[in-house]
Amino acid sequence: MTTQQRIERHDALYKLLTNLPGADFGVAPECSETDPEIFFPEPGRVDLARRAIAICERCPVLEACREKAVLHGELGIWGGTTETQREKIRAARRRIQRGQEAA
């Protein structure tokens, strides 16, 4: 990974932390003191993904973070979910929406 890619990933995480609607920033998000690289594991690094998810699970802004990532198609681990998990959430929401529109 290049330095520029690391900067872009860190910037994305910073933007999330400073722009989460409804987040209680009276306490710091768990990831604020963590190397952002852990949230963008290389393919096959299940160990790093699990560590990132464990950090997210203790976070006071978990739900807002997850929702932001679902809505905006973020890369990496956000809100305790992987990209694949968030795609499944989006697909389920689309199915529900189609069902409501058909009714």
Short mmCIF file of N, CA and C in Angstrom, two decimals:
data_model
loop_
_atom_site.label_atom_id
_atom_site.label_comp_id
_atom_site.label_asym_id
_atom_site.label_seq_id
_atom_site.Cartn_x
_atom_site.Cartn_y
_atom_site.Cartn_z
N MET A 1 0.84 -1.17 0.00
CA MET A 1 0.00 0.00 0.00
C MET A 1 0.89 1.24 0.00
N THR A 2 0.51 2.20 -0.80
CA THR A 2 1.30 3.42 -0.91
C THR A 2 0.96 4.38 0.22
N THR A 3 1.83 5.35 0.42
CA THR A 3 1.58 6.39 1.42
C THR A 3 0.31 7.14 1.09
N GLN A 4 0.09 7.43 -0.18
CA GLN A 4 -1.12 8.16 -0.58
C GLN A 4 -2.38 7.38 -0.23
N GLN A 5 -2.36 6.07 -0.44
CA GLN A 5 -3.52 5.25 -0.09
C GLN A 5 -3.77 5.28 1.41
N ARG A 6 -2.70 5.25 2.19
CA ARG A 6 -2.85 5.32 3.65
C ARG A 6 -3.46 6.66 4.06
N ILE A 7 -3.00 7.73 3.45
CA ILE A 7 -3.54 9.06 3.76
C ILE A 7 -5.01 9.12 3.39
N GLU A 8 -5.38 8.60 2.23
CA GLU A 8 -6.78 8.62 1.80
C GLU A 8 -7.66 7.82 2.76
N ARG A 9 -7.18 6.69 3.21
CA ARG A 9 -7.96 5.88 4.15
C ARG A 9 -8.09 6.60 5.49
N HIS A 10 -7.01 7.19 5.96
CA HIS A 10 -7.07 7.93 7.22
C HIS A 10 -8.02 9.10 7.09
N ASP A 11 -7.97 9.81 5.97
CA ASP A 11 -8.87 10.94 5.74
C ASP A 11 -10.33 10.50 5.74
N ALA A 12 -10.61 9.36 5.13
CA ALA A 12 -11.99 8.85 5.10
C ALA A 12 -12.47 8.56 6.51
N LEU A 13 -11.62 7.96 7.32
CA LEU A 13 -11.98 7.67 8.70
C LEU A 13 -12.19 8.97 9.48
N TYR A 14 -11.32 9.94 9.28
CA TYR A 14 -11.47 11.24 9.96
C TYR A 14 -12.78 11.91 9.57
N LYS A 15 -13.10 11.89 8.28
CA LYS A 15 -14.36 12.51 7.83
C LYS A 15 -15.55 11.83 8.48
N LEU A 16 -15.49 10.53 8.60
CA LEU A 16 -16.58 9.81 9.26
C LEU A 16 -16.71 10.29 10.69
N LEU A 17 -15.62 10.32 11.39
CA LEU A 17 -15.65 10.65 12.81
C LEU A 17 -16.14 12.06 13.08
N THR A 18 -15.94 12.95 12.15
CA THR A 18 -16.34 14.34 12.37
C THR A 18 -17.67 14.68 11.73
N ASN A 19 -18.28 13.74 11.02
CA ASN A 19 -19.53 14.04 10.30
C ASN A 19 -20.64 13.03 10.52
N LEU A 20 -20.60 12.29 11.60
CA LEU A 20 -21.65 11.31 11.84
C LEU A 20 -22.86 11.99 12.47
N PRO A 21 -23.98 12.02 11.76
CA PRO A 21 -25.17 12.60 12.37
C PRO A 21 -25.67 11.71 13.51
N GLY A 22 -26.07 12.33 14.58
CA GLY A 22 -26.62 11.59 15.70
C GLY A 22 -25.60 10.90 16.58
N ALA A 23 -24.33 11.09 16.29
CA ALA A 23 -23.31 10.43 17.09
C ALA A 23 -23.05 11.25 18.35
N ASP A 24 -22.85 10.56 19.45
CA ASP A 24 -22.55 11.22 20.71
C ASP A 24 -21.04 11.34 20.84
N PHE A 25 -20.52 12.51 20.55
CA PHE A 25 -19.09 12.69 20.64
C PHE A 25 -18.66 13.23 22.00
N GLY A 26 -19.52 13.03 23.02
CA GLY A 26 -19.08 13.30 24.37
C GLY A 26 -18.01 12.29 24.76
N VAL A 27 -17.98 11.19 24.04
CA VAL A 27 -16.95 10.17 24.19
C VAL A 27 -16.34 9.93 22.82
N ALA A 28 -15.08 9.58 22.80
CA ALA A 28 -14.39 9.38 21.53
C ALA A 28 -14.75 8.03 20.92
N PRO A 29 -14.93 7.98 19.60
CA PRO A 29 -15.12 6.68 18.94
C PRO A 29 -13.92 5.78 19.21
N GLU A 30 -14.16 4.51 19.33
CA GLU A 30 -13.08 3.56 19.63
C GLU A 30 -11.94 3.63 18.62
N CYS A 31 -12.26 3.90 17.37
CA CYS A 31 -11.22 3.89 16.33
C CYS A 31 -10.36 5.15 16.33
N SER A 32 -10.74 6.16 17.10
CA SER A 32 -10.02 7.42 17.05
C SER A 32 -8.58 7.30 17.53
N GLU A 33 -8.30 6.32 18.34
CA GLU A 33 -6.94 6.12 18.85
C GLU A 33 -6.29 4.87 18.27
N THR A 34 -6.82 4.41 17.15
CA THR A 34 -6.35 3.17 16.53
C THR A 34 -5.77 3.47 15.16
N ASP A 35 -4.72 2.76 14.80
CA ASP A 35 -4.15 2.90 13.46
C ASP A 35 -5.23 2.55 12.44
N PRO A 36 -5.59 3.47 11.55
CA PRO A 36 -6.67 3.21 10.60
C PRO A 36 -6.42 2.03 9.67
N GLU A 37 -5.18 1.61 9.52
CA GLU A 37 -4.87 0.49 8.64
C GLU A 37 -5.63 -0.77 9.02
N ILE A 38 -5.89 -0.95 10.30
CA ILE A 38 -6.58 -2.16 10.74
C ILE A 38 -7.98 -2.25 10.15
N PHE A 39 -8.58 -1.11 9.82
CA PHE A 39 -9.94 -1.08 9.28
C PHE A 39 -9.98 -1.30 7.77
N PHE A 40 -8.82 -1.45 7.17
CA PHE A 40 -8.71 -1.69 5.73
C PHE A 40 -7.77 -2.87 5.48
N PRO A 41 -8.12 -4.04 6.00
CA PRO A 41 -7.23 -5.19 5.88
C PRO A 41 -7.10 -5.65 4.43
N GLU A 42 -5.92 -6.15 4.12
CA GLU A 42 -5.69 -6.72 2.80
C GLU A 42 -6.56 -7.97 2.65
N PRO A 43 -6.93 -8.32 1.42
CA PRO A 43 -7.74 -9.53 1.20
C PRO A 43 -7.08 -10.74 1.87
N GLY A 44 -7.90 -11.52 2.53
CA GLY A 44 -7.40 -12.72 3.19
C GLY A 44 -6.93 -12.51 4.62
N ARG A 45 -6.83 -11.27 5.07
CA ARG A 45 -6.37 -10.99 6.44
C ARG A 45 -7.55 -10.98 7.40
N VAL A 46 -8.14 -12.15 7.57
CA VAL A 46 -9.31 -12.31 8.43
C VAL A 46 -8.96 -11.92 9.87
N ASP A 47 -7.73 -12.18 10.28
CA ASP A 47 -7.31 -11.83 11.64
C ASP A 47 -7.43 -10.33 11.89
N LEU A 48 -7.00 -9.52 10.92
CA LEU A 48 -7.11 -8.07 11.07
C LEU A 48 -8.55 -7.61 11.02
N ALA A 49 -9.34 -8.20 10.15
CA ALA A 49 -10.76 -7.84 10.07
C ALA A 49 -11.45 -8.13 11.39
N ARG A 50 -11.15 -9.26 11.99
CA ARG A 50 -11.76 -9.61 13.28
C ARG A 50 -11.34 -8.63 14.37
N ARG A 51 -10.07 -8.23 14.36
CA ARG A 51 -9.61 -7.25 15.35
C ARG A 51 -10.33 -5.92 15.17
N ALA A 52 -10.49 -5.49 13.93
CA ALA A 52 -11.19 -4.23 13.66
C ALA A 52 -12.64 -4.31 14.12
N ILE A 53 -13.30 -5.41 13.81
CA ILE A 53 -14.70 -5.58 14.20
C ILE A 53 -14.83 -5.59 15.72
N ALA A 54 -13.88 -6.19 16.41
CA ALA A 54 -13.90 -6.20 17.88
C ALA A 54 -13.79 -4.78 18.43
N ILE A 55 -12.99 -3.95 17.80
CA ILE A 55 -12.88 -2.55 18.22
C ILE A 55 -14.21 -1.85 18.00
N CYS A 56 -14.80 -2.06 16.84
CA CYS A 56 -16.09 -1.43 16.52
C CYS A 56 -17.18 -1.83 17.52
N GLU A 57 -17.18 -3.07 17.94
CA GLU A 57 -18.24 -3.56 18.82
C GLU A 57 -18.27 -2.86 20.16
N ARG A 58 -17.18 -2.22 20.55
CA ARG A 58 -17.14 -1.47 21.82
C ARG A 58 -17.45 0.01 21.63
N CYS A 59 -17.74 0.42 20.41
CA CYS A 59 -17.81 1.84 20.07
C CYS A 59 -19.19 2.45 20.33
N PRO A 60 -19.21 3.66 20.91
CA PRO A 60 -20.48 4.33 21.17
C PRO A 60 -21.18 4.86 19.92
N VAL A 61 -20.48 4.92 18.80
CA VAL A 61 -21.09 5.41 17.55
C VAL A 61 -21.24 4.29 16.52
N LEU A 62 -21.26 3.06 16.99
CA LEU A 62 -21.33 1.89 16.11
C LEU A 62 -22.47 1.97 15.10
N GLU A 63 -23.67 2.23 15.56
CA GLU A 63 -24.82 2.21 14.66
C GLU A 63 -24.77 3.34 13.63
N ALA A 64 -24.40 4.53 14.05
CA ALA A 64 -24.30 5.65 13.11
C ALA A 64 -23.21 5.40 12.08
N CYS A 65 -22.11 4.83 12.52
CA CYS A 65 -21.00 4.50 11.63
C CYS A 65 -21.43 3.46 10.60
N ARG A 66 -22.10 2.41 11.06
CA ARG A 66 -22.56 1.35 10.17
C ARG A 66 -23.53 1.91 9.13
N GLU A 67 -24.46 2.72 9.58
CA GLU A 67 -25.46 3.27 8.66
C GLU A 67 -24.82 4.15 7.60
N LYS A 68 -23.86 4.96 8.00
CA LYS A 68 -23.15 5.82 7.05
C LYS A 68 -22.46 4.96 5.99
N ALA A 69 -21.81 3.89 6.44
CA ALA A 69 -21.10 3.01 5.51
C ALA A 69 -22.06 2.28 4.57
N VAL A 70 -23.21 1.87 5.08
CA VAL A 70 -24.21 1.21 4.24
C VAL A 70 -24.71 2.18 3.18
N LEU A 71 -25.01 3.38 3.58
CA LEU A 71 -25.57 4.37 2.65
C LEU A 71 -24.58 4.84 1.60
N HIS A 72 -23.30 4.91 1.96
CA HIS A 72 -22.31 5.50 1.07
C HIS A 72 -21.33 4.51 0.46
N GLY A 73 -21.51 3.23 0.71
CA GLY A 73 -20.67 2.22 0.07
C GLY A 73 -19.19 2.33 0.42
N GLU A 74 -18.91 2.60 1.69
CA GLU A 74 -17.52 2.74 2.12
C GLU A 74 -16.75 1.43 1.97
N LEU A 75 -15.46 1.54 1.80
CA LEU A 75 -14.57 0.38 1.74
C LEU A 75 -14.05 0.07 3.13
N GLY A 76 -13.70 -1.17 3.38
CA GLY A 76 -13.10 -1.54 4.66
C GLY A 76 -14.13 -1.90 5.71
N ILE A 77 -13.68 -1.92 6.95
CA ILE A 77 -14.52 -2.25 8.10
C ILE A 77 -15.08 -0.95 8.67
N TRP A 78 -16.39 -0.85 8.73
CA TRP A 78 -17.08 0.32 9.28
C TRP A 78 -18.25 -0.18 10.10
N GLY A 79 -18.43 0.36 11.27
CA GLY A 79 -19.57 -0.02 12.09
C GLY A 79 -19.63 -1.51 12.38
N GLY A 80 -18.47 -2.14 12.46
CA GLY A 80 -18.42 -3.56 12.78
C GLY A 80 -18.83 -4.48 11.65
N THR A 81 -18.86 -3.96 10.42
CA THR A 81 -19.26 -4.78 9.27
C THR A 81 -18.22 -4.71 8.16
N THR A 82 -18.19 -5.76 7.37
CA THR A 82 -17.33 -5.80 6.19
C THR A 82 -18.10 -5.25 4.99
N GLU A 83 -17.39 -5.03 3.90
CA GLU A 83 -18.04 -4.58 2.67
C GLU A 83 -19.10 -5.59 2.22
N THR A 84 -18.80 -6.87 2.31
CA THR A 84 -19.75 -7.91 1.91
C THR A 84 -21.00 -7.89 2.78
N GLN A 85 -20.82 -7.73 4.07
CA GLN A 85 -21.97 -7.67 4.97
C GLN A 85 -22.85 -6.46 4.66
N ARG A 86 -22.22 -5.34 4.37
CA ARG A 86 -23.00 -4.13 4.07
C ARG A 86 -23.72 -4.26 2.73
N GLU A 87 -23.13 -4.94 1.78
CA GLU A 87 -23.83 -5.17 0.50
C GLU A 87 -25.07 -6.03 0.73
N LYS A 88 -24.97 -7.00 1.62
CA LYS A 88 -26.14 -7.83 1.95
C LYS A 88 -27.23 -6.99 2.61
N ILE A 89 -26.84 -6.05 3.45
CA ILE A 89 -27.81 -5.15 4.08
C ILE A 89 -28.50 -4.31 3.02
N ARG A 90 -27.72 -3.76 2.09
CA ARG A 90 -28.31 -2.94 1.01
C ARG A 90 -29.25 -3.78 0.15
N ALA A 91 -28.85 -5.00 -0.17
CA ALA A 91 -29.70 -5.88 -0.99
C ALA A 91 -31.01 -6.19 -0.26
N ALA A 92 -30.93 -6.47 1.03
CA ALA A 92 -32.15 -6.75 1.80
C ALA A 92 -33.06 -5.53 1.83
N ARG A 93 -32.49 -4.37 1.97
CA ARG A 93 -33.30 -3.14 1.97
C ARG A 93 -33.96 -2.91 0.62
N ARG A 94 -33.24 -3.23 -0.45
CA ARG A 94 -33.83 -3.07 -1.79
C ARG A 94 -35.01 -4.03 -1.97
N ARG A 95 -34.86 -5.27 -1.50
CA ARG A 95 -35.95 -6.24 -1.60
C ARG A 95 -37.17 -5.77 -0.81
N ILE A 96 -36.94 -5.25 0.37
CA ILE A 96 -38.05 -4.75 1.20
C ILE A 96 -38.72 -3.58 0.49
N GLN A 97 -37.92 -2.68 -0.06
CA GLN A 97 -38.48 -1.51 -0.74
C GLN A 97 -39.30 -1.94 -1.96
N ARG A 98 -38.78 -2.89 -2.74
CA ARG A 98 -39.53 -3.37 -3.90
C ARG A 98 -40.84 -4.00 -3.47
N GLY A 99 -40.82 -4.74 -2.37
CA GLY A 99 -42.04 -5.36 -1.86
C GLY A 99 -43.06 -4.33 -1.43
N GLN A 100 -42.61 -3.24 -0.84
CA GLN A 100 -43.52 -2.18 -0.40
C GLN A 100 -44.08 -1.43 -1.59
N GLU A 101 -43.27 -1.24 -2.62
CA GLU A 101 -43.73 -0.53 -3.81
C GLU A 101 -44.74 -1.36 -4.59
N ALA A 102 -44.60 -2.69 -4.54
CA ALA A 102 -45.52 -3.57 -5.26
C ALA A 102 -46.87 -3.67 -4.55
N ALA A 103 -46.87 -3.40 -3.26
CA ALA A 103 -48.12 -3.53 -2.48
C ALA A 103 -49.07 -2.38 -2.72
#
